[in-house]
Amino acid sequence: MKKSIDAKKGKGPKAKLSNDQLLTLYRNLVRADHFDKCYVRRIQAGQLISFYHAGEGGLAPGVGACSFLRKEDILWPHHRAHAQGHMLSKGIDLKYYLAEHTGKTTGCCKGRSSYHWSFPEYGVFGTSGCIGAGFSPTVGWGLACKKNGDGQITMMCCGDGGSNRGTAHESFLMANNWKLPIVYLIENNGLAIFSKHEDMHPTKDIADLAKGYGMPAVIVDGQDVIAVAEATLKAVEHARAGKGPYLIEAKTVRIQAHGVGLPDLVDYTPRSKEEIDELRERDAILICRERLLTEGLLSQELIDQIEAEATQEVADAERFADESPVADQLDLSDINKLVYAE
Amino acid sequence: MREITLIEAIREAYIEEMQVDEKVFLVGQDIRGGNFPNTTGLVEMFGDDRVLDTPISETAMVGSAFGAAQMGYRPVVDFMSGGFAYVAACEVLLQSAQHYFQHGGNVSVPLVITAGVGAGLKLANEHSVTPHAMFLHHPGIKVAFPSTPYDAKGLMKSAIRDNNPVCMFWHLALMMEKGQVPEEEYLVPLGVADVKREGTDVTVVATGLQVKHALEVAANLESEVSVEVVDLRSMEPLDYEAISRSLEKTNRLVVVDEDTERCGFAAELIAQVVDKSFDLLDAPIERICIDNMPIPGGYLEAHVLPNPAKIETAIRRVIA
């Protein structure tokens, strides 16, 4: 699955992950999975507002890419699974996001946005309802990282659908013109809402685009969280060293429909159970668990402990969100105070 | 006092703010060479990491400012022509302008959007449009539109220091207009109108080039009508008090807005006056805007634009 696009710049020795790092990846993957399942359950039960785009099958790219970023690095995470894997991997406490998603005053956006996230102290400034919107401010974050001059980088994550936007072209162009410290992670699950990647993009690999900008790129198996993390460490090192942007395409899958409640179609035909079962065989948690068991890093006892901790973390977040007051009061006596900064 | 052009006044604002705050930078297309003279020579003074040329990539150009502003920089984005802002409307109006509220007031976005705008050079719609109403329609961004070199410099300095997105358009027909600008530093605050000419019979509210037109008419009519000209200088924040103060004297209102009449700023302002100051009015309000059609290029454009003759007719109607 792994192939190098720019043989000269894209290839090299694999970054070596420590045992601790390998366990962190597994733990974050399990946590992301628990939060994803929690959101699916809650939105079906009417306990989550707005919409939810389930992440099942596609959680490994975000976890692999974000587990070893620095706190001060800037991150625009992918909307799939509402970026929970990306954000928890970066160290963000997801209870404030769940509170936002349940319309509470304790939410990260004070209950103003339902599904937007905002954790500026972790370099996650926010999001947009327009897919591919992150490509534009990424240029500014990359520029500011470069101006700050202390090795800070920007990680920009997006799906195959978002990468079709013109904003992607403009972002790649300027990031490479200015040699900005940006890592682009394209999480290609082969599907937009219903549309197949091959109907929307003329080549199999989005990473092919990188060549046109003189940008190094690599394709990794997005179901292998370790492979994603290794590729990311290399790309991040490249960016931190001032060598400019880097593109990673992680080939992943989407097991659920685009949004909870939408029909699960490819083009206009329902996906078959066999098709889904086949995708489930490439479950990122199973692949990672098997590898760590083989390497003797995991035991059944540790597996159970990690599960129990993730269950507890989600339960704590739910309790925090549920016990927080609903944000249904808006003081309109001075609107400008709300809309404009002082 | 010395006199300089409006475009030179803006250039001075850039220089002064870049000298005192190293977080200020300029980004635009071909601004190092100075497509308009407001950026001429600045790259030699401040270097090309503070005067940045971009490809014709408006979304990333605004993005470079939006992202950097969130990280404490104070970028000025020069769109060259106001019509080009439409290309990055989402980045400016839904993202930069509304980020602050939408994300819980956690991060401010101090950036400036600027461009030359306005008709009169026979350049057709994309180069002649004044898109301030589109900006005003999206709460979260401030909008200024000066009529003099003094105001242009002072407003631009305030815009750069403001912690919000501020859009400051300047009118192409005023670019080389000269006016008094002191050597010493000053600011013109956003949201403070300026009575450019005092009068007692009728109030003309205007911005940009239309202030000049209104003053011309007021001077011509001096022996017949006493016209007060209120230059709003900024439309958001709006100095409504200045308008109501003037109406208390004149009780008659003409609004001149160089924008399409339909759903324009004049319509909004008149609605506010009817709402808040109806009892002050002795006559129906008149508005002079661009006719509801695309701005033609060539000699045809003169037909659809506000001009002194149309303003005079409106004044005569409200005092009749």
Coordinates of C-alpha atoms in Angstrom, one line a residue, chain B residues 5-12 14-15 26 30-42 78 80 170 172 175-176:
Chain B
T5 CA -3.2 62.8 -1.8
L6 CA -5.6 60.3 -0.4
I7 CA -3.5 57.4 -1.6
E8 CA -0.3 58.9 -0.1
A9 CA -2.2 59.3 3.2
I10 CA -3.0 55.6 3.3
R11 CA 0.6 54.8 2.5
E12 CA 1.6 57.0 5.5
Y14 CA 0.8 51.8 6.6
I15 CA 4.3 53.1 7.3
L26 CA 0.6 43.7 4.1
D30 CA 1.6 42.9 -6.9
I31 CA 1.8 45.2 -4.0
R32 CA 5.6 45.2 -3.8
G33 CA 5.7 47.0 -7.1
G34 CA 2.8 49.1 -6.0
N35 CA -0.1 48.4 -8.3
F36 CA -1.6 51.4 -6.6
P37 CA 0.9 53.9 -5.1
N38 CA -0.2 53.2 -1.5
T39 CA 2.3 50.4 -1.3
T40 CA 5.1 51.8 -3.5
G41 CA 8.5 51.5 -2.0
L42 CA 7.3 49.7 1.2
D78 CA -5.2 44.6 -0.3
M80 CA -6.7 45.8 -5.3
W170 CA -11.3 53.9 -0.8
L172 CA -10.7 55.3 -7.1
M175 CA -7.2 58.5 -5.2
M176 CA -5.2 61.5 -6.3

